[in-house]
XYZ file of C-alpha atoms in Angstrom:
351
model
C -50.322 4.096 27.530
C -49.570 3.465 31.205
C -46.193 3.940 32.901
C -45.391 0.238 33.541
C -45.783 -0.521 29.832
C -43.447 2.368 28.946
C -40.891 1.003 31.405
C -41.002 -2.377 29.672
C -40.350 -0.686 26.321
C -37.356 1.275 27.682
C -35.895 -1.850 29.248
C -36.299 -3.706 25.965
C -34.603 -0.925 24.026
C -31.704 -0.861 26.474
C -31.224 -4.611 26.065
C -31.221 -4.273 22.272
C -28.762 -1.399 22.485
C -26.375 -3.318 24.714
C -26.428 -6.295 22.351
C -24.927 -4.146 19.591
C -21.562 -4.227 21.369
C -18.898 -1.587 21.935
C -17.513 0.384 18.982
C -13.826 1.161 19.547
C -11.976 3.539 17.197
C -8.184 3.264 17.150
C -5.867 5.360 14.942
C -2.275 4.235 14.450
C 0.602 3.929 11.998
C 0.741 0.595 10.205
C 3.795 -0.624 8.304
C 3.626 -2.636 5.079
C 7.384 -3.121 5.433
C 9.923 -1.864 7.948
C 11.848 -0.171 5.148
C 9.053 2.137 4.010
C 6.991 4.893 5.584
C 3.951 3.742 7.573
C 0.370 4.292 6.478
C -2.190 5.959 8.708
C -4.932 3.467 9.540
C -8.156 3.769 11.509
C -9.518 0.598 13.106
C -13.221 0.633 13.922
C -13.750 -2.484 16.021
C -17.171 -3.811 16.953
C -16.525 -5.636 20.240
C -19.141 -7.933 21.753
C -19.891 -8.750 25.380
C -17.532 -11.761 25.293
C -14.631 -9.541 24.148
C -14.703 -10.868 20.596
C -14.635 -8.554 17.586
C -17.328 -8.896 14.940
C -15.395 -9.277 11.670
C -18.417 -8.277 9.556
C -19.185 -5.093 11.492
C -15.595 -4.001 12.087
C -14.064 -1.637 9.533
C -10.513 -0.624 8.614
C -9.512 2.477 6.665
C -5.874 3.112 5.628
C -4.289 6.061 3.825
C -3.011 3.662 1.157
C -4.738 0.770 -0.506
C -3.529 -2.437 -2.080
C -3.549 -6.157 -1.471
C -0.524 -6.267 0.860
C -1.510 -8.174 4.012
C -0.330 -7.164 7.488
C -1.037 -8.288 11.047
C -1.442 -5.718 13.819
C -1.983 -5.884 17.581
C -4.519 -3.549 19.175
C -5.004 -3.457 22.940
C -8.477 -2.662 24.279
C -8.681 -2.858 28.050
C -7.735 -6.304 29.303
C -7.821 -7.813 25.798
C -5.531 -7.622 22.790
C -6.782 -8.218 19.266
C -4.592 -9.707 16.536
C -5.999 -8.437 13.238
C -4.873 -9.636 9.809
C -6.012 -7.380 6.987
C -5.069 -5.977 3.608
C -4.091 -2.338 3.253
C -7.238 -1.984 1.190
C -9.309 -2.688 4.319
C -10.294 -6.324 3.813
C -10.256 -8.089 7.179
C -8.983 -11.664 6.910
C -9.167 -12.628 10.598
C -9.519 -11.211 14.122
C -8.377 -13.147 17.186
C -8.697 -11.969 20.786
C -6.306 -12.728 23.653
C -6.046 -11.651 27.252
C -3.410 -8.918 27.217
C -1.500 -10.643 30.015
C -1.023 -13.662 27.717
C -0.312 -11.728 24.524
C 3.225 -10.573 25.332
C 4.851 -12.998 22.866
C 2.607 -12.070 19.935
C 4.292 -10.221 17.074
C 2.993 -7.978 14.337
C 3.692 -8.732 10.678
C 5.964 -7.131 9.694
C 7.580 -6.840 13.122
C 9.017 -3.301 13.202
C 9.212 -3.054 16.987
C 12.962 -2.373 16.879
C 12.645 0.418 14.336
C 12.859 4.095 15.316
C 10.156 6.224 13.756
C 11.324 9.654 14.880
C 14.708 11.173 15.472
C 15.618 13.308 18.459
C 17.808 16.369 18.035
C 18.904 19.457 19.999
C 16.210 22.132 20.305
C 18.044 24.436 17.890
C 18.085 21.828 15.119
C 15.090 21.055 12.917
C 13.909 17.480 13.192
C 12.266 15.535 10.404
C 10.592 12.112 10.524
C 13.026 9.236 10.317
C 12.890 7.117 7.209
C 14.780 4.149 5.859
C 15.579 4.103 2.166
C 15.753 0.757 0.412
C 17.633 2.527 -2.371
C 20.231 4.022 -0.011
C 21.882 0.779 1.014
C 25.118 0.981 2.984
C 28.173 -1.033 2.006
C 27.375 -3.411 4.860
C 24.132 -4.296 3.081
C 21.923 -2.614 5.667
C 19.675 0.324 4.716
C 20.659 3.772 5.940
C 18.409 5.389 8.556
C 17.979 9.106 7.912
C 17.910 11.453 9.729
C 19.800 10.461 12.848
C 21.674 12.211 15.654
C 25.422 11.632 15.785
C 27.481 11.243 18.967
C 28.126 15.011 19.095
C 24.409 15.779 19.073
C 24.257 16.973 15.458
C 21.177 16.049 13.489
C 22.232 14.381 10.234
C 19.886 14.284 7.251
C 22.527 13.029 4.798
C 25.491 10.672 4.871
C 28.250 12.433 6.854
C 31.936 12.686 5.846
C 34.131 9.849 7.078
C 37.695 10.452 5.885
C 37.734 9.627 2.193
C 34.277 8.110 2.529
C 30.773 8.910 3.780
C 28.837 7.067 6.454
C 25.294 6.765 7.791
C 23.486 5.217 10.718
C 22.234 1.701 10.189
C 20.975 1.392 13.772
C 19.773 4.015 16.287
C 18.676 3.893 19.888
C 15.301 4.958 21.289
C 16.400 8.611 21.183
C 17.461 8.456 17.554
C 21.182 8.562 18.406
C 23.407 6.460 16.182
C 24.274 3.035 17.582
C 25.853 1.560 14.462
C 27.543 3.078 11.383
C 28.324 1.848 7.878
C 29.862 3.499 4.839
C 27.558 4.921 2.155
C 28.096 4.161 -1.533
C 28.980 7.198 -3.669
C 27.174 6.026 -6.802
C 24.294 8.495 -6.420
C 21.957 6.167 -4.560
C 22.440 7.976 -1.221
C 22.261 11.687 -0.307
C 25.787 12.851 0.555
C 26.698 15.825 2.727
C 27.512 18.786 0.483
C 25.842 17.323 -2.595
C 22.353 18.557 -3.472
C 21.871 16.461 -6.593
C 22.598 13.017 -7.917
C 23.306 12.054 -11.488
C 20.112 11.363 -13.376
C 19.714 7.666 -14.057
C 22.127 6.457 -11.387
C 19.314 4.710 -9.532
C 18.233 2.121 -12.045
C 14.929 0.310 -11.966
C 12.037 0.628 -9.550
C 10.843 -1.473 -6.624
C 7.326 -1.914 -5.288
C 6.297 -1.663 -1.642
C 6.588 -5.456 -1.494
C 10.128 -5.435 -2.960
C 9.074 -6.696 -6.371
C 10.780 -5.346 -9.469
C 8.682 -3.100 -11.700
C 8.476 -4.206 -15.323
C 8.901 -1.424 -17.924
C 7.539 -0.662 -20.368
C 4.035 -1.887 -19.652
C 0.711 -1.061 -21.216
C -2.639 -0.308 -19.657
C -5.880 -1.139 -21.403
C -9.216 -2.723 -20.586
C -8.305 -6.377 -20.004
C -9.875 -9.574 -18.702
C -8.911 -11.416 -15.548
C -6.789 -13.689 -17.774
C -4.828 -10.749 -19.158
C -6.511 -10.679 -22.577
C -7.354 -7.324 -24.129
C -11.046 -6.522 -24.502
C -12.301 -5.822 -28.022
C -14.900 -3.076 -28.568
C -17.422 -2.802 -29.987
C -18.778 -6.343 -29.911
C -22.228 -7.783 -30.438
C -24.098 -10.211 -28.235
C -27.542 -11.454 -29.155
C -27.895 -8.702 -31.722
C -26.979 -5.851 -29.331
C -23.764 -3.846 -29.766
C -21.630 -3.002 -26.699
C -18.776 -0.502 -26.371
C -18.080 -1.342 -22.718
C -18.214 -4.377 -20.439
C -21.697 -5.756 -19.917
C -23.625 -7.705 -17.290
C -26.043 -9.178 -19.835
C -25.960 -13.000 -19.568
C -23.184 -12.615 -16.965
C -22.656 -15.205 -14.238
C -19.482 -13.798 -12.661
C -19.434 -10.046 -13.203
C -19.056 -7.783 -16.257
C -17.533 -9.352 -19.354
C -16.260 -8.385 -22.803
C -15.279 -9.967 -26.100
C -11.619 -10.880 -26.606
C -11.938 -11.628 -30.324
C -14.603 -10.755 -32.877
C -15.407 -11.735 -36.441
C -17.138 -9.913 -39.251
C -20.146 -8.032 -37.967
C -18.544 -7.629 -34.493
C -19.951 -10.986 -33.349
C -17.879 -13.112 -30.937
C -15.344 -15.108 -32.923
C -16.200 -18.254 -30.949
C -18.124 -19.338 -27.858
C -14.967 -18.959 -25.781
C -13.900 -15.558 -27.158
C -14.802 -13.613 -24.026
C -13.611 -12.994 -20.474
C -14.495 -11.250 -17.222
C -13.346 -7.625 -17.109
C -10.856 -6.192 -14.634
C -13.056 -3.249 -13.704
C -10.209 -1.193 -12.189
C -9.080 -0.572 -15.788
C -12.400 -1.137 -17.556
C -14.625 1.395 -15.808
C -16.388 3.595 -18.356
C -15.405 5.761 -20.084
C -12.747 3.257 -21.059
C -9.336 4.903 -21.436
C -7.276 4.401 -24.562
C -4.401 1.945 -24.496
C -1.244 3.564 -23.126
C 2.396 2.573 -22.667
C 4.237 3.493 -19.454
C 7.987 3.738 -18.850
C 7.511 4.803 -15.243
C 5.099 4.324 -12.368
C 1.565 5.347 -13.321
C -0.509 7.604 -11.110
C -2.933 5.833 -8.785
C -6.432 7.297 -8.810
C -8.432 5.009 -6.496
C -9.869 6.635 -3.392
C -7.327 6.514 -0.585
C -4.345 5.993 -2.912
C -3.944 9.590 -4.087
C -0.296 10.546 -4.535
C 0.802 6.939 -4.981
C 2.159 5.317 -8.092
C 1.813 1.771 -9.384
C 3.561 -0.413 -11.921
C 3.306 -3.790 -13.584
C 5.133 -6.641 -11.875
C 4.492 -8.942 -14.827
C 3.193 -8.447 -18.347
C 1.361 -10.627 -20.826
C 0.767 -10.391 -24.534
C 1.523 -7.017 -26.124
C 3.166 -5.937 -22.840
C -0.231 -5.534 -21.140
C 0.090 -5.624 -17.342
C -1.054 -8.920 -15.825
C -0.125 -8.211 -12.188
C 0.714 -4.987 -10.376
C 1.726 -3.386 -7.092
C 2.255 0.101 -5.637
C 5.660 1.694 -6.270
C 7.912 2.406 -3.306
C 8.885 5.728 -4.924
C 5.684 7.041 -6.568
C 7.419 8.862 -9.440
C 10.088 6.270 -10.173
C 10.855 5.713 -13.848
C 12.908 3.193 -15.773
C 15.622 5.847 -16.180
C 15.892 6.773 -12.498
C 14.122 8.688 -9.757
C 14.886 12.281 -10.697
C 17.591 14.876 -10.377
C 17.150 15.836 -6.712
C 17.371 13.118 -4.095
C 14.574 13.645 -1.569
C 12.342 11.441 0.553
C 9.300 12.673 -1.354
C 8.363 12.846 -4.998
C 10.968 14.315 -7.348
C 9.381 14.114 -10.751
C 5.884 14.453 -12.122
C 4.120 11.169 -12.765
C 3.858 10.044 -16.353
C 0.121 10.779 -16.391
C -3.190 9.331 -15.393
C -3.659 5.962 -17.080
C -7.407 6.148 -16.539
C -7.082 3.199 -14.182
C -8.940 3.128 -10.882
C -5.976 1.605 -9.036
């Protein structure tokens, strides 16, 4: 093989390589709501020569999953990309703008005014700032904890205020309080000098999208219409004890009602399986009075609950819990920003 021919090959390979576009990795915190802790997300953008991102080749990985949709702005050189995606990594759209013309664009949710860390004197331990939707001040605004008061003291609980207690509801860029409001003393907020709250004072549980959890709820292998699968069932003389793809046109399916001999009770007695709760081995039906442990990859340590139930209290819609170990009775004996009580067990669901 002569040298000129080799040169042609190298040139061709370089052209092919350049056509693949630039891969840009960006790590950042992404908020599902301004009142909850952010998730860590990695954005792997495949950017072409015309500064457009390839939606099929781009990937997003977040430390939490779920169907909550957000919109984020990512600046790459002279261009800014507006990306709408679910926390589970599904990209809904990517739009590119010249950064000089993207100043009025906003993220969804827009948490640009929120402080994510709190400054404090060097001799005081700092902890990440958080906003509790359960610790709601008497003004109706959520408390921001910790914060630095006017004297430079780092406050991790509501501070004394005469016969009352107060917290910051607004801080400046340094984490110093800019606005106060009184805290309720019903156990929903951590008060200075009190290490515990009365069990059960915080009633009910909210999801990360501010929906109310429904308790009790049951988990079982169900169809997309909320009907419980019946096992075993027979189809064309073959017995099945899990969802099957035989004769399927839209994913695995199961029987919802059988007759003598385990045959389908009617032509319509079947439905498509929700595989997050129907993956073999199929877990036994279970009732939950608190958030169930999430087991899907990337959602470890999270809890989930039903937001609506169908027949027999089987969950028909769900969302991640704001407090992973929240129960119908309350959130535990010790008020912390983390988990305070063991989860009520693995439901066997890949959620």
